[in-house]
Amino acid sequence: MGHNIIIGRSESDKISFSDRGLIFLGRGYVKMGQYTSLSNNFFMDVARSHVVLVAGKRGAGKSYTLGVIAEELSNLPKSTSQNIASLIFDTMGIYWTMKYKNEKDRDLLHEWNLKGKTLPVKIFVPHGYYEKYLEKGISIDEKFALDPSELKTEDWIISFGLDITDPVSILIERSMAEIREKNFFGIQDIIDKINEDKKSLQEIKNGAIGLFEAAKTWGIFADAKKGATKIEDLVSGGKTTVLDLSVYNSVGAFNVRALVIGLLSRKIFNQRMDARREEEIKSVAKGLDLMAEEEKRDYPLVWIFIDECLAGNTEIITDKAHTPIQEIVNRFKKGEKFNVLGYDKKENKYGYHPVLNVYRKGKRKVIKVTTETGREITCTPEHRVLTSKGCFASAFSVNDIAFPLTQHYSTDNKLVEARILGHLFGDGWVSNKTKSLGFSGKSNKEDLEKIRTDLSKLGFKSTNIYERKTVSEINHKGKKVVVKGTSQSFQSTGAYKYFKEKAGFYGEKALHPTKIPDSIFNATDKEKSEFLAALMGSDGQIITRANNAKGDFNAIRISFNKIETLEKESFEFAEQIKKLFEDLGIKISQISKKEGNLRKDGNKTIKIVITLKKDIQNTISFLKRIGYRYCSYKELEGLKWLEYLKTRLFLRKEREKIKIRALELKSKGLGKTKISRELNFPESQIRDWIYNKHSPGLPKSFPSFSKWTNDRIKNDILFERIFKIEEAGKEEVYDISIDNVHNFVSNGLITHNCHEFLPKEGKTAATEALIQLLREGRQPGLSLVLATQQPGQIHRDVMTQSDIVISHRVTSAPDLEALNQIMQSYLLESIKQYMDELPSLRGSAIILDDNSERIYPMKIRPRFTWHGGEAPTAVRAEKKL
């Protein structure tokens, strides 16, 4: 083989097999001075079983590399290929193009002394979607269906996102145990068996039935035994089978793909174990190593490739506005790009991430989930949401749901202007002397960074944030108080002229009259809200707990100081602020004057205090419609109080409904005991309502603000308890897939669109089967080729069991560290060093070969067949003549 480099083959096998059982991957890079060129051919062993990990960030070439390996397996000489079958679990719908010759890269193939060709490829699609594929003109061959009677109870529980101790899980386990006696049973048989159960409450039965009704719509389960696809049909020597699972590329459907991969992997493993025993018997009889023979096997060795829903009115938080998911889907399909709010669990922070794709899922059975705050979301039963257990689970099965305690800052220019103006009227200033705007904060640098970001969005530059220690002397009622602190501020000269005209003031605000600009009075409600929120972030008081009762709170106030001679103008300004609040439906109880301070220049000041009406509905309206901006502490406390007060109000209203129902039942002649049973409510409470005429307030056991928040909030995430879940008929449902964090905030809650089958933490329906293949697959002759964007987040067994790693460019520290750990026992160099030295050409990668304990830089060869995974472009490439 001369200068060829062979990956994954031992020295003894090199002697035994010579050049047989090798596939061509590409060529190595060699550096000569400042130049890098292609040199040695790289081949990979396929005579033995391997675990191959293909890593790389999005667009680096992972899917392309998987395609190259699959092509080479089908392109082997018949004597070898007849004993090897490839099965690709296609999660993105890109490998059906392998049926076609690669015409577009004819020149590139020629440079490599290669030619495009067609290869024996068979495309399977879920039987429920077969006709839709044909309508789209996609070349497919066979329908695929699972036998539901082959699934374990645990498969269903994991797929539905249930906890094993959940009453619905217990019911499913009991029903499955009873139905196992049948040779075949379908989804409807399981539903009928659940209906027959005598031990569970009807609501538990309804819950389980709802999940299996949803499973019916997946289009993946056979209705009869003969309709189920056999393993022999999927794995055939010398052929590549593509199982297209891309129709399940969404939040709720993630479990379907894991279910399919898990069941088939388990069946293939069991079949190959049985076949291996028969092969060993023959091997012993012949005195040979059958693994090295080239006669046709009854069951080929298998290479398995694994490449990595909401209702229409559900609101998604984008970087510009709250937008219905249906609108995002429609606009995305017309070419518009979106960044949506998601939660990064590793960093414990929120950020905006690009939408990769959108999906119309058709009409589906949906449920309405109501939380303790009265928040509602309509979704499919299997829709995955973040829970306090730190994992994503089916919306139907959870006891609480995660909601982010974060404020959305719109990037709409008019709203940004209104926010900045609000801050200028509070903690900002306009200086004619320096021809600049000034902005100061309250000891949190991130707050000022938000203002700098807003100015930048409007095209204005600003200085860095300056921090200094301050000492101030305040003379209040003849008493001098020294206040020490830290001052943070920055300035912008570019924005001076623009905002000076809009603000209508300059100099020290305490010494000059100020008026709300007409542009704000004539603005939209949202602009008024942003203006007031920034003003409250500067001069507003945060809501605090009252001392007289554990659930009570103090009134919210905003105040400002003016010199005494401006008293008339001060009250006029206060009335203007009041008018803005009232325009937004927020009531003001009073405007009052208090004694201020004695300034160093000898002027006395007065303090004008504006007090918001103190009732729960008015306070909720303020916190919901306005709140605070540019002050993180006030923002967070305001959000906590908002959810707490919403919970108090919602519970009180629900108890009022129960009281009304109790009185209706009393009018029909029922007594307190029967009413209590009918309504499933304490008899003592019913008695107080119908006989003693007590009002339905909150129970004494309702927690205080501090206890309620301590029990529910972690890392600025509120885990709201579920109040009720009910069926909501059928609706058009939609989904979106998100880059990096694989979740997004919808109707306030954090939902998931993850498609990892072997996560570092947690478990999917595919996890156990794939771990078995990783640990034991080599023995029966099974190989795995796995692709991932994030090697740092994949199951530890993938990293420890992979004997060949092909890594395209990765940049994040956790991913580089994970790759470093694979090679740390025999290589001292850093993966990052090799990555940095790779040419920035498509197909560039490094190979870690555990067998030779070497690392090589290389370029993957061009494809024989058409590659369907290339990212779309906005312009067409020029064609060579």
CSV table of C-alpha atoms in Angstrom, one decimal, residues 608-865:
chain,number,residue,atom,x,y,z
A,608,ILE,CA,-42.9,65.1,44.6
A,609,VAL,CA,-44.2,61.6,45.2
A,610,ILE,CA,-46.6,59.9,42.8
A,611,THR,CA,-48.4,56.9,44.4
A,612,LEU,CA,-50.0,54.1,42.4
A,613,LYS,CA,-53.4,52.9,43.7
A,614,LYS,CA,-52.7,50.0,46.0
A,615,ASP,CA,-54.9,47.1,44.9
A,616,ILE,CA,-53.9,43.7,43.5
A,617,GLN,CA,-55.4,44.2,40.0
A,618,ASN,CA,-53.9,47.7,39.5
A,619,THR,CA,-50.5,46.5,40.7
A,620,ILE,CA,-50.6,43.5,38.4
A,621,SER,CA,-51.5,45.8,35.5
A,622,PHE,CA,-48.5,48.0,36.3
A,623,LEU,CA,-46.1,45.1,36.6
A,624,LYS,CA,-47.4,43.4,33.5
A,625,ARG,CA,-47.8,46.4,31.2
A,626,ILE,CA,-44.9,48.6,32.4
A,627,GLY,CA,-42.6,47.3,35.0
A,628,TYR,CA,-39.0,48.5,35.1
A,629,ARG,CA,-36.2,48.9,32.6
A,630,TYR,CA,-32.4,49.4,32.8
A,631,CYS,CA,-32.4,48.2,36.5
A,632,SER,CA,-31.9,44.5,36.8
A,633,TYR,CA,-32.7,44.3,40.5
A,634,LYS,CA,-36.0,46.1,40.1
A,635,GLU,CA,-36.9,44.1,37.0
A,636,LEU,CA,-36.4,40.8,38.7
A,637,GLU,CA,-38.2,41.7,41.9
A,638,GLY,CA,-41.1,43.2,39.8
A,639,LEU,CA,-41.4,39.9,37.9
A,640,LYS,CA,-41.4,37.8,41.1
A,641,TRP,CA,-44.2,40.0,42.6
A,642,LEU,CA,-46.1,39.9,39.3
A,643,GLU,CA,-46.3,36.1,39.3
A,644,TYR,CA,-47.0,35.9,43.0
A,645,LEU,CA,-49.9,38.4,42.9
A,646,LYS,CA,-51.2,36.7,39.7
A,647,THR,CA,-51.3,33.4,41.7
A,648,ARG,CA,-53.2,35.0,44.6
A,649,LEU,CA,-55.7,36.6,42.3
A,650,PHE,CA,-56.2,33.4,40.2
A,651,LEU,CA,-56.7,31.2,43.2
A,652,ARG,CA,-59.2,33.7,44.7
A,653,LYS,CA,-61.2,33.7,41.5
A,654,GLU,CA,-61.2,29.9,41.2
A,655,ARG,CA,-62.5,29.7,44.8
A,656,GLU,CA,-65.2,32.2,43.9
A,657,LYS,CA,-66.3,29.9,41.1
A,658,ILE,CA,-66.5,27.0,43.5
A,659,LYS,CA,-68.6,29.0,45.9
A,660,ILE,CA,-71.0,29.9,43.2
A,661,ARG,CA,-71.3,26.3,42.2
A,662,ALA,CA,-71.8,25.3,45.9
A,663,LEU,CA,-74.6,27.7,46.2
A,664,GLU,CA,-76.2,26.4,43.1
A,665,LEU,CA,-76.1,22.8,44.5
A,666,LYS,CA,-77.5,24.0,47.8
A,667,SER,CA,-80.5,25.6,45.9
A,668,LYS,CA,-81.1,22.1,44.5
A,669,GLY,CA,-81.4,20.6,48.0
A,670,LEU,CA,-78.0,19.2,48.5
A,671,GLY,CA,-76.3,19.5,51.9
A,672,LYS,CA,-72.7,20.4,52.8
A,673,THR,CA,-71.5,16.8,52.8
A,674,LYS,CA,-72.8,15.9,49.3
A,675,ILE,CA,-71.7,19.3,47.9
A,676,SER,CA,-68.2,18.6,49.4
A,677,ARG,CA,-68.1,15.2,47.6
A,678,GLU,CA,-69.4,16.6,44.4
A,679,LEU,CA,-66.9,19.4,44.2
A,680,ASN,CA,-64.0,17.5,45.9
A,681,PHE,CA,-63.6,20.4,48.3
A,682,PRO,CA,-63.3,20.5,52.1
A,683,GLU,CA,-66.6,20.2,53.9
A,684,SER,CA,-65.7,22.9,56.5
A,685,GLN,CA,-65.1,25.4,53.7
A,686,ILE,CA,-68.4,24.5,52.0
A,687,ARG,CA,-70.2,25.0,55.3
A,688,ASP,CA,-68.7,28.5,55.8
A,689,TRP,CA,-69.8,29.5,52.3
A,690,ILE,CA,-73.3,28.2,52.2
A,691,TYR,CA,-74.4,28.6,55.8
A,692,ASN,CA,-72.1,31.3,57.3
A,693,LYS,CA,-71.9,33.3,54.1
A,694,HIS,CA,-68.1,33.8,54.4
A,695,SER,CA,-66.4,35.3,51.4
A,696,PRO,CA,-64.1,33.0,49.4
A,697,GLY,CA,-60.7,34.5,50.2
A,698,LEU,CA,-57.4,32.8,50.2
A,699,PRO,CA,-56.8,29.8,52.5
A,700,LYS,CA,-54.7,30.6,55.6
A,701,SER,CA,-52.1,28.1,54.4
A,702,PHE,CA,-51.3,30.2,51.3
A,703,PRO,CA,-47.5,31.0,51.5
A,704,SER,CA,-45.9,34.3,52.0
A,705,PHE,CA,-44.1,36.0,49.1
A,706,SER,CA,-40.6,34.9,50.4
A,707,LYS,CA,-41.7,31.2,50.9
A,708,TRP,CA,-43.6,31.1,47.6
A,709,THR,CA,-40.6,32.4,45.6
A,710,ASN,CA,-38.0,30.3,47.5
A,711,ASP,CA,-40.0,27.2,46.7
A,712,ARG,CA,-40.3,27.9,43.0
A,713,ILE,CA,-37.4,30.0,41.7
A,714,LYS,CA,-34.0,28.7,40.7
A,715,ASN,CA,-31.4,30.5,38.5
A,716,ASP,CA,-34.0,33.2,37.6
A,717,ILE,CA,-36.4,30.5,36.4
A,718,LEU,CA,-39.9,30.2,37.9
A,719,PHE,CA,-41.3,26.7,38.1
A,720,GLU,CA,-45.0,27.3,38.2
A,721,ARG,CA,-47.2,24.5,39.6
A,722,ILE,CA,-49.8,23.0,37.2
A,723,PHE,CA,-53.4,23.8,38.2
A,724,LYS,CA,-55.2,21.7,35.6
A,725,ILE,CA,-54.8,20.0,32.3
A,726,GLU,CA,-57.8,19.5,30.0
A,727,GLU,CA,-58.5,18.3,26.4
A,728,ALA,CA,-58.9,21.2,23.9
A,729,GLY,CA,-60.0,19.5,20.7
A,730,LYS,CA,-57.9,19.7,17.6
A,731,GLU,CA,-56.0,22.7,16.2
A,732,GLU,CA,-53.4,23.5,13.6
A,733,VAL,CA,-50.1,23.1,15.3
A,734,TYR,CA,-46.7,24.5,14.4
A,735,ASP,CA,-43.1,24.0,15.5
A,736,ILE,CA,-39.7,25.7,15.0
A,737,SER,CA,-36.1,24.4,15.4
A,738,ILE,CA,-33.6,26.6,17.2
A,739,ASP,CA,-29.8,26.7,16.9
A,740,ASN,CA,-27.4,26.1,19.8
A,741,VAL,CA,-29.7,25.8,22.9
A,742,HIS,CA,-32.5,23.8,21.2
A,743,ASN,CA,-35.3,25.4,23.2
A,744,PHE,CA,-37.3,28.6,23.0
A,745,VAL,CA,-39.7,30.6,25.1
A,746,SER,CA,-43.3,30.3,24.0
A,747,ASN,CA,-46.2,31.9,25.9
A,748,GLY,CA,-43.6,32.5,28.6
A,749,LEU,CA,-42.6,28.9,29.1
A,750,ILE,CA,-39.3,27.2,28.1
A,751,THR,CA,-40.0,24.4,25.5
A,752,HIS,CA,-37.5,22.1,23.8
A,753,ASN,CA,-36.6,21.1,20.2
A,754,CYS,CA,-33.6,18.9,21.1
A,755,HIS,CA,-32.6,16.0,18.8
A,756,GLU,CA,-29.8,14.3,20.7
A,757,PHE,CA,-30.4,10.6,21.1
A,758,LEU,CA,-27.5,10.1,23.5
A,759,PRO,CA,-27.5,13.1,25.8
A,760,LYS,CA,-24.8,13.6,28.4
A,761,GLU,CA,-27.5,13.8,31.1
A,762,GLY,CA,-31.0,12.3,31.0
A,763,LYS,CA,-32.4,9.5,28.9
A,764,THR,CA,-34.3,9.1,25.6
A,765,ALA,CA,-36.1,6.1,24.1
A,766,ALA,CA,-32.9,5.3,22.1
A,767,THR,CA,-30.4,5.7,24.9
A,768,GLU,CA,-30.2,2.1,26.3
A,769,ALA,CA,-30.2,0.4,22.9
A,770,LEU,CA,-27.4,2.7,21.6
A,771,ILE,CA,-25.3,2.3,24.7
A,772,GLN,CA,-25.6,-1.5,24.3
A,773,LEU,CA,-24.3,-1.1,20.7
A,774,LEU,CA,-21.5,1.1,21.9
A,775,ARG,CA,-20.4,-1.3,24.6
A,776,GLU,CA,-21.2,-4.7,23.0
A,777,GLY,CA,-21.8,-4.1,19.3
A,778,ARG,CA,-18.4,-5.1,18.1
A,779,GLN,CA,-18.9,-8.7,19.2
A,780,PRO,CA,-21.8,-9.5,16.9
A,781,GLY,CA,-20.4,-7.3,14.1
A,782,LEU,CA,-22.2,-4.0,14.5
A,783,SER,CA,-20.7,-0.7,13.7
A,784,LEU,CA,-21.9,2.8,14.7
A,785,VAL,CA,-21.3,6.1,12.9
A,786,LEU,CA,-22.6,9.0,15.0
A,787,ALA,CA,-22.6,12.7,14.1
A,788,THR,CA,-22.8,15.5,16.7
A,789,GLN,CA,-22.4,19.3,16.8
A,790,GLN,CA,-21.5,19.2,20.4
A,791,PRO,CA,-19.1,16.4,21.5
A,792,GLY,CA,-19.0,18.0,25.0
A,793,GLN,CA,-22.7,17.4,25.5
A,794,ILE,CA,-23.0,13.8,24.2
A,795,HIS,CA,-23.1,10.7,26.4
A,796,ARG,CA,-19.7,9.7,28.0
A,797,ASP,CA,-19.9,6.2,26.4
A,798,VAL,CA,-19.7,7.7,22.9
A,799,MET,CA,-16.4,9.4,23.8
A,800,THR,CA,-14.9,6.4,25.6
A,801,GLN,CA,-16.0,3.7,23.0
A,802,SER,CA,-15.2,5.6,19.8
A,803,ASP,CA,-12.0,4.1,18.2
A,804,ILE,CA,-12.1,6.5,15.3
A,805,VAL,CA,-13.0,10.2,15.5
A,806,ILE,CA,-13.3,12.4,12.5
A,807,SER,CA,-13.6,16.0,13.7
A,808,HIS,CA,-14.4,18.9,11.4
A,809,ARG,CA,-13.9,22.3,12.9
A,810,VAL,CA,-15.2,22.9,16.4
A,811,THR,CA,-14.6,26.0,18.5
A,812,SER,CA,-16.4,25.9,21.8
A,813,ALA,CA,-14.2,25.1,24.9
A,814,PRO,CA,-16.4,22.2,26.2
A,815,ASP,CA,-16.3,20.4,22.8
A,816,LEU,CA,-12.5,20.8,22.4
A,817,GLU,CA,-12.0,19.5,25.9
A,818,ALA,CA,-14.2,16.5,25.2
A,819,LEU,CA,-12.1,15.6,22.2
A,820,ASN,CA,-8.9,16.2,24.1
A,821,GLN,CA,-10.0,13.6,26.7
A,822,ILE,CA,-10.2,10.9,24.0
A,823,MET,CA,-6.6,11.3,23.1
A,824,GLN,CA,-5.0,12.5,26.4
A,825,SER,CA,-3.7,9.0,27.2
A,826,TYR,CA,-1.3,9.0,24.1
A,827,LEU,CA,-1.0,12.5,22.7
A,828,LEU,CA,0.3,15.5,24.5
A,829,GLU,CA,-0.7,18.1,21.8
A,830,SER,CA,-3.9,20.0,22.0
A,831,ILE,CA,-6.8,19.4,19.6
A,832,LYS,CA,-7.1,23.1,19.3
A,833,GLN,CA,-3.6,23.3,17.9
A,834,TYR,CA,-4.5,20.9,15.1
A,835,MET,CA,-7.8,22.6,14.5
A,836,ASP,CA,-6.1,26.0,14.1
A,837,GLU,CA,-3.7,24.6,11.6
A,838,LEU,CA,-6.4,23.1,9.3
A,839,PRO,CA,-7.0,24.9,6.0
A,840,SER,CA,-10.3,26.7,6.0
A,841,LEU,CA,-11.6,24.5,3.2
A,842,ARG,CA,-14.8,22.5,3.1
A,843,GLY,CA,-14.1,18.9,4.1
A,844,SER,CA,-11.1,19.6,6.2
A,845,ALA,CA,-10.9,17.5,9.3
A,846,ILE,CA,-8.6,15.8,11.8
A,847,ILE,CA,-8.7,12.0,12.4
A,848,LEU,CA,-8.0,10.5,15.8
A,849,ASP,CA,-7.1,6.9,15.4
A,850,ASP,CA,-7.1,4.9,18.6
A,851,ASN,CA,-5.5,1.9,16.9
A,852,SER,CA,-2.3,3.7,15.9
A,853,GLU,CA,-2.5,6.3,18.6
A,854,ARG,CA,-2.0,9.0,16.0
A,855,ILE,CA,-3.8,12.1,14.9
A,856,TYR,CA,-3.9,13.2,11.2
A,857,PRO,CA,-5.1,16.3,9.4
A,858,MET,CA,-7.0,15.5,6.2
A,859,LYS,CA,-9.6,16.4,3.6
A,860,ILE,CA,-12.7,14.2,3.0
A,861,ARG,CA,-13.0,13.1,-0.7
A,862,PRO,CA,-15.8,14.5,-2.9
A,863,ARG,CA,-19.1,12.5,-3.0
A,864,PHE,CA,-20.0,10.0,-5.8
A,865,THR,CA,-23.7,10.7,-5.3
